[in-house]
Amino acid sequence: MITDKKQLLLITNKQSMVDCVQEGVSMQFEMTHANSLHTGFNIALNLLPDVILLDYSSFRSGRNFKNIANFKSNHFLTKAWLVVYAEERFRAEAESRFRKVVDEFVYSPTLEALCGKIIKMVYTNRSLSNFWKDAFMGMFNLISKPVLLLDQNEIVAMNDAFKQSFRVTDNKGLKLTDFVKCENVQKVKDSLRNFARGKHIKAATKTTLLLRNDKVRNAQINFSKLNKNFGHQFVMFIDFVEENEVINHNIGTSSEDVEECFKENSQLTEFKFTNREKEIIELLIKGYKTKDISEALFISPKTIEKHRSNIIKRTNSDTILESIIYAISHDLIDYQKV
């Protein structure tokens, strides 16, 4: 009797296929579904499934299906069995395009037959196991220093040492910027973006991190990308500068100081915006596009984009929409003009 279910990631945009496969393999697999290859790849990196099943007919166009090679280029997914399900009439086309990166092509006449073939394939293939997941997560928790698995600013996983140091039990919804001093938030976001987009595999820096006992500590941070072709997922190693666990008050600070820092950072005064920036925000609220603003204010689109970028930075936002919401909620614009 099979008691340990394996992980199956199904990538298709057909609900009928999702329902049928779910029913057909439910005794042997925990199934996860994704509607696109991009979403599926992100899920695969977190799930590290035993089998990745792609529906060829859902993503047959070259533009949609070309990124299939990413699944096998990432060393955490090389042990996953990559299977493509296609109709018989697409056999030559599918195999000529993806023979080098796909482990198995299946042309079963029915979805029921497909399920049976996958079950047989997996449980007769002794070499198929979630080796990378077991190995990585085992080493991950053996490391005595705090370690994070990041998707740019999002925390995907944290080891036991991190949980202990920062007094957290669940990484759900947490971001790296939740653990940095408020005045450094935008700097950290920018640094993560630059590292993700850059060609370098490794990076090192120093910063100050917020602990969950309302203290701060200086730390040496080292980043390493998981894959050079998919740069925004990487491992972060934290090495506190002080050897002992007692907060050095020359470095650490009390909770009152931390709270005051956040309070000051959140109170954006009017002089933070220039008159031109306020004009642009007010026009954006009215629904003006860049071209419309250019004509209304007699400035070039390039200058407008520069002002938009400055507005986003001043409000520590990710998008201009967040900046607008911030401006409205803090009474930083003249409502009578809008």
XYZ file of C-alpha atoms in Angstrom:
338
model
C 0.000 0.000 0.000
C 1.263 3.475 -0.885
C 1.149 5.708 2.146
C 3.495 8.544 1.172
C 1.923 10.637 -1.559
C 4.122 12.285 -4.155
C 3.750 15.815 -5.491
C 2.297 16.476 -8.952
C 2.237 19.919 -10.536
C -0.260 20.159 -13.407
C 0.101 23.119 -15.777
C -2.957 23.590 -17.973
C -5.652 26.179 -18.657
C -8.347 23.526 -19.065
C -10.519 22.997 -16.006
C -11.814 19.698 -17.392
C -8.264 18.336 -17.384
C -7.680 19.592 -13.840
C -10.800 17.810 -12.585
C -10.044 14.567 -14.392
C -6.378 14.339 -13.353
C -7.234 15.294 -9.775
C -9.714 12.439 -9.571
C -7.435 9.995 -11.366
C -4.309 10.446 -9.238
C -5.735 11.536 -5.876
C -4.769 8.279 -4.142
C -1.115 8.570 -5.141
C -0.440 12.303 -5.519
C -0.981 15.650 -3.886
C -1.838 17.745 -6.944
C -1.176 21.455 -7.449
C -2.499 23.346 -10.469
C -1.159 26.354 -12.414
C -2.739 28.137 -15.375
C 0.495 29.328 -17.006
C 4.106 28.297 -17.414
C 5.328 31.398 -15.614
C 3.126 30.739 -12.579
C 3.912 27.036 -12.788
C 7.651 27.681 -12.685
C 7.344 29.833 -9.564
C 5.186 27.176 -7.888
C 7.632 24.442 -8.919
C 10.531 26.240 -7.233
C 8.568 26.359 -3.984
C 6.942 22.940 -4.243
C 9.835 20.968 -5.801
C 7.389 18.386 -7.196
C 8.099 14.799 -8.190
C 6.242 15.237 -11.494
C 5.565 18.326 -13.596
C 2.816 17.601 -16.136
C 2.323 20.133 -18.949
C -0.649 20.182 -21.283
C 0.827 20.942 -24.721
C -2.451 22.088 -26.251
C -2.886 24.783 -23.581
C 0.409 26.485 -24.374
C 1.164 25.353 -27.903
C 2.234 28.716 -29.319
C 5.969 29.313 -29.371
C 5.652 32.439 -27.238
C 3.778 30.609 -24.476
C 5.691 27.349 -24.508
C 9.266 28.499 -25.149
C 10.133 28.819 -21.434
C 9.733 25.118 -20.779
C 13.532 24.804 -20.771
C 13.629 26.812 -17.513
C 12.235 23.846 -15.611
C 15.289 21.718 -16.374
C 17.851 24.509 -16.244
C 17.220 25.039 -12.530
C 19.210 22.586 -10.441
C 16.437 22.302 -7.839
C 14.104 20.918 -10.523
C 16.406 18.530 -12.378
C 15.095 15.599 -10.344
C 11.482 16.407 -11.161
C 10.047 14.236 -13.970
C 8.976 16.651 -16.711
C 6.083 15.184 -18.715
C 4.303 16.709 -21.709
C 0.817 15.512 -22.605
C -0.123 16.076 -26.237
C -2.475 14.797 -28.899
C -1.036 12.246 -31.294
C -1.275 14.686 -34.213
C 1.204 16.984 -32.470
C 3.798 14.252 -31.804
C 6.355 15.317 -34.430
C 5.989 19.009 -33.652
C 6.288 18.623 -29.864
C 9.222 16.235 -29.927
C 11.193 18.217 -32.500
C 10.913 21.350 -30.344
C 11.304 19.976 -26.831
C 12.969 16.546 -27.049
C 16.092 17.779 -25.261
C 14.342 19.157 -22.165
C 11.362 16.820 -21.656
C 11.720 13.505 -19.808
C 8.570 11.910 -21.209
C 5.960 12.578 -23.898
C 2.551 10.996 -23.370
C 0.000 10.623 -26.183
C -2.646 8.610 -24.356
C -6.047 8.678 -26.082
C -7.899 9.640 -22.881
C -7.107 11.533 -19.692
C -7.939 8.423 -17.677
C -5.242 6.541 -19.587
C -2.853 9.433 -18.969
C -3.408 9.189 -15.215
C -2.762 5.474 -15.239
C 0.431 5.901 -17.221
C 1.765 8.588 -14.876
C 1.075 6.464 -11.807
C 2.799 3.470 -13.374
C 5.674 5.585 -14.655
C 6.402 7.132 -11.275
C 6.142 4.071 -9.090
C 8.220 1.849 -11.375
C 10.967 4.452 -11.674
C 13.037 4.030 -8.513
C 15.369 6.876 -9.432
C 12.465 9.325 -9.343
C 12.446 10.998 -5.950
C 12.385 14.502 -4.609
C 16.108 14.404 -3.951
C 16.780 18.137 -4.173
C 13.974 19.064 -1.841
C 15.079 16.583 0.794
C 18.747 17.517 0.456
C 18.230 21.259 0.364
C 15.724 21.470 3.195
C 17.860 19.112 5.296
C 20.940 21.311 4.888
C 18.815 24.443 5.150
C 17.817 23.655 8.730
C 21.239 22.338 9.752
C 22.868 25.703 9.128
C 23.358 27.408 12.481
C 23.159 30.932 11.075
C 19.858 32.486 9.920
C 19.092 31.690 6.277
C 16.218 32.780 4.032
C 14.996 31.588 0.666
C 13.767 34.722 -1.108
C 11.737 35.517 -4.174
C 13.194 39.019 -4.454
C 11.612 40.728 -1.405
C 9.161 37.895 -0.584
C 10.251 35.319 2.011
C 9.600 31.844 0.575
C 11.176 29.821 3.403
C 13.248 30.371 6.550
C 15.438 27.992 8.493
C 15.144 27.214 12.196
C 17.972 29.596 13.132
C 16.154 32.493 11.486
C 12.894 31.632 13.232
C 14.702 31.540 16.566
C 16.654 34.764 16.047
C 13.684 36.746 14.777
C 10.990 34.986 16.829
C 8.731 34.051 13.932
C 6.917 30.809 13.267
C 5.407 31.347 9.823
C 6.823 33.088 6.760
C 3.380 33.599 5.187
C 3.108 37.136 3.866
C 6.457 38.217 5.304
C 8.959 40.283 3.331
C 12.629 40.907 3.899
C 11.860 44.596 4.370
C 9.800 43.662 7.442
C 13.157 43.119 9.169
C 15.069 46.258 8.194
C 15.038 49.733 9.718
C 12.404 51.930 8.172
C 14.825 54.415 6.638
C 16.485 51.556 4.751
C 13.344 50.008 3.236
C 13.554 51.643 -0.166
C 17.300 51.098 -0.342
C 16.824 47.369 0.339
C 14.062 47.098 -2.289
C 16.248 48.822 -4.873
C 19.235 46.630 -4.000
C 17.194 43.428 -4.371
C 15.856 44.563 -7.747
C 19.324 45.468 -8.985
C 20.765 42.160 -7.829
C 17.911 40.225 -9.455
C 18.406 42.025 -12.763
C 22.207 41.962 -12.692
C 24.562 39.332 -14.058
C 26.247 38.558 -10.733
C 25.432 35.268 -8.988
C 26.648 36.359 -5.544
C 26.529 39.593 -3.577
C 27.465 40.747 -0.072
C 26.516 43.791 1.983
C 26.085 45.087 5.525
C 22.847 46.303 7.014
C 20.918 46.631 10.261
C 18.133 44.127 10.956
C 15.160 44.420 13.282
C 14.695 41.558 15.729
C 11.300 40.610 17.080
C 12.292 41.742 20.574
C 12.224 45.322 19.262
C 16.004 45.527 19.072
C 18.288 45.934 16.100
C 21.591 44.273 15.200
C 24.205 44.893 12.573
C 24.706 41.997 10.185
C 26.781 40.866 7.230
C 24.470 39.650 4.460
C 25.407 37.278 1.643
C 23.139 36.518 -1.313
C 23.421 33.691 -3.824
C 21.125 33.181 -6.814
C 19.625 29.741 -7.318
C 19.826 30.029 -11.090
C 21.459 32.584 -13.375
C 18.496 32.460 -15.781
C 15.906 33.112 -13.088
C 17.455 35.825 -10.999
C 14.839 36.890 -8.488
C 14.996 33.722 -6.360
C 18.036 33.517 -4.136
C 19.349 32.365 -0.766
C 20.260 34.933 1.874
C 22.738 34.118 4.655
C 22.843 36.331 7.763
C 25.957 36.668 9.910
C 25.468 38.913 12.937
C 28.464 41.112 13.642
C 28.362 40.504 17.403
C 29.264 37.026 18.604
C 27.086 36.976 21.703
C 23.319 37.193 21.768
C 23.192 40.190 24.108
C 22.340 43.411 22.332
C 25.229 45.864 22.237
C 23.572 49.179 23.062
C 26.097 51.026 20.930
C 24.540 49.143 18.026
C 21.130 48.133 19.278
C 18.359 50.450 20.291
C 15.215 50.377 22.377
C 11.764 49.758 21.010
C 10.831 53.401 21.582
C 13.537 54.543 19.209
C 12.415 52.044 16.585
C 8.805 53.154 16.897
C 9.859 56.809 16.631
C 11.778 55.969 13.466
C 8.697 54.402 11.880
C 6.541 57.283 13.038
C 8.835 59.862 11.461
C 9.067 57.879 8.266
C 5.288 57.626 7.924
C 4.646 61.332 8.424
C 5.490 62.678 4.991
C 5.149 66.451 5.083
C 4.040 68.607 2.180
C 7.458 70.034 1.448
C 8.566 66.547 0.400
C 6.725 67.132 -2.896
C 7.740 69.872 -5.276
C 5.001 71.972 -6.833
C 5.514 70.191 -10.142
C 5.181 66.782 -8.478
C 1.929 67.847 -6.823
C 0.610 69.035 -10.188
C 1.439 65.679 -11.751
C -0.191 63.722 -8.909
C -3.347 65.801 -9.198
C -3.537 65.188 -12.951
C -2.919 61.465 -12.484
C -5.855 61.311 -10.086
C -8.003 62.873 -12.804
C -7.013 60.025 -15.096
C -4.533 61.906 -17.270
C -2.030 59.823 -19.231
C 1.589 60.841 -19.782
C 0.739 62.432 -23.140
C -2.141 64.412 -21.588
C 0.058 65.649 -18.735
C 2.751 66.641 -21.218
C 0.282 68.776 -23.145
C -1.272 70.284 -20.019
C 1.994 71.241 -18.315
C 4.105 71.842 -21.453
C 6.841 69.423 -20.380
C 8.269 66.395 -22.170
C 7.099 62.813 -21.464
C 10.651 61.985 -20.397
C 10.551 64.702 -17.735
C 7.179 63.434 -16.538
C 8.556 59.914 -16.142
C 11.440 61.316 -14.098
C 8.978 63.112 -11.809
C 6.905 59.909 -11.457
C 10.030 58.002 -10.453
C 10.900 60.635 -7.839
C 7.351 60.544 -6.435
C 7.550 56.772 -6.022
C 10.907 57.034 -4.239
C 9.751 59.833 -1.935
C 6.787 57.766 -0.748
C 8.754 54.487 -0.441
C 6.288 52.910 -2.870
C 6.551 50.271 -5.566
C 4.111 51.877 -8.006
C 2.720 55.311 -8.796
C -0.715 54.062 -7.686
C 0.639 53.386 -4.191
C 2.128 56.895 -4.183
C -1.213 58.435 -5.150
C -3.014 56.535 -2.400
C -0.365 57.694 0.065
C -0.722 61.325 -1.071
C -4.499 61.195 -0.671
C -4.464 59.468 2.721
C -1.934 61.989 4.102
C -3.658 65.097 2.690
C -0.671 65.983 0.547
C -2.660 67.335 -2.384
C -5.217 70.083 -2.847
C -8.581 68.353 -3.209
C -10.200 71.489 -4.585
C -8.048 71.240 -7.686
C -8.880 67.606 -8.318
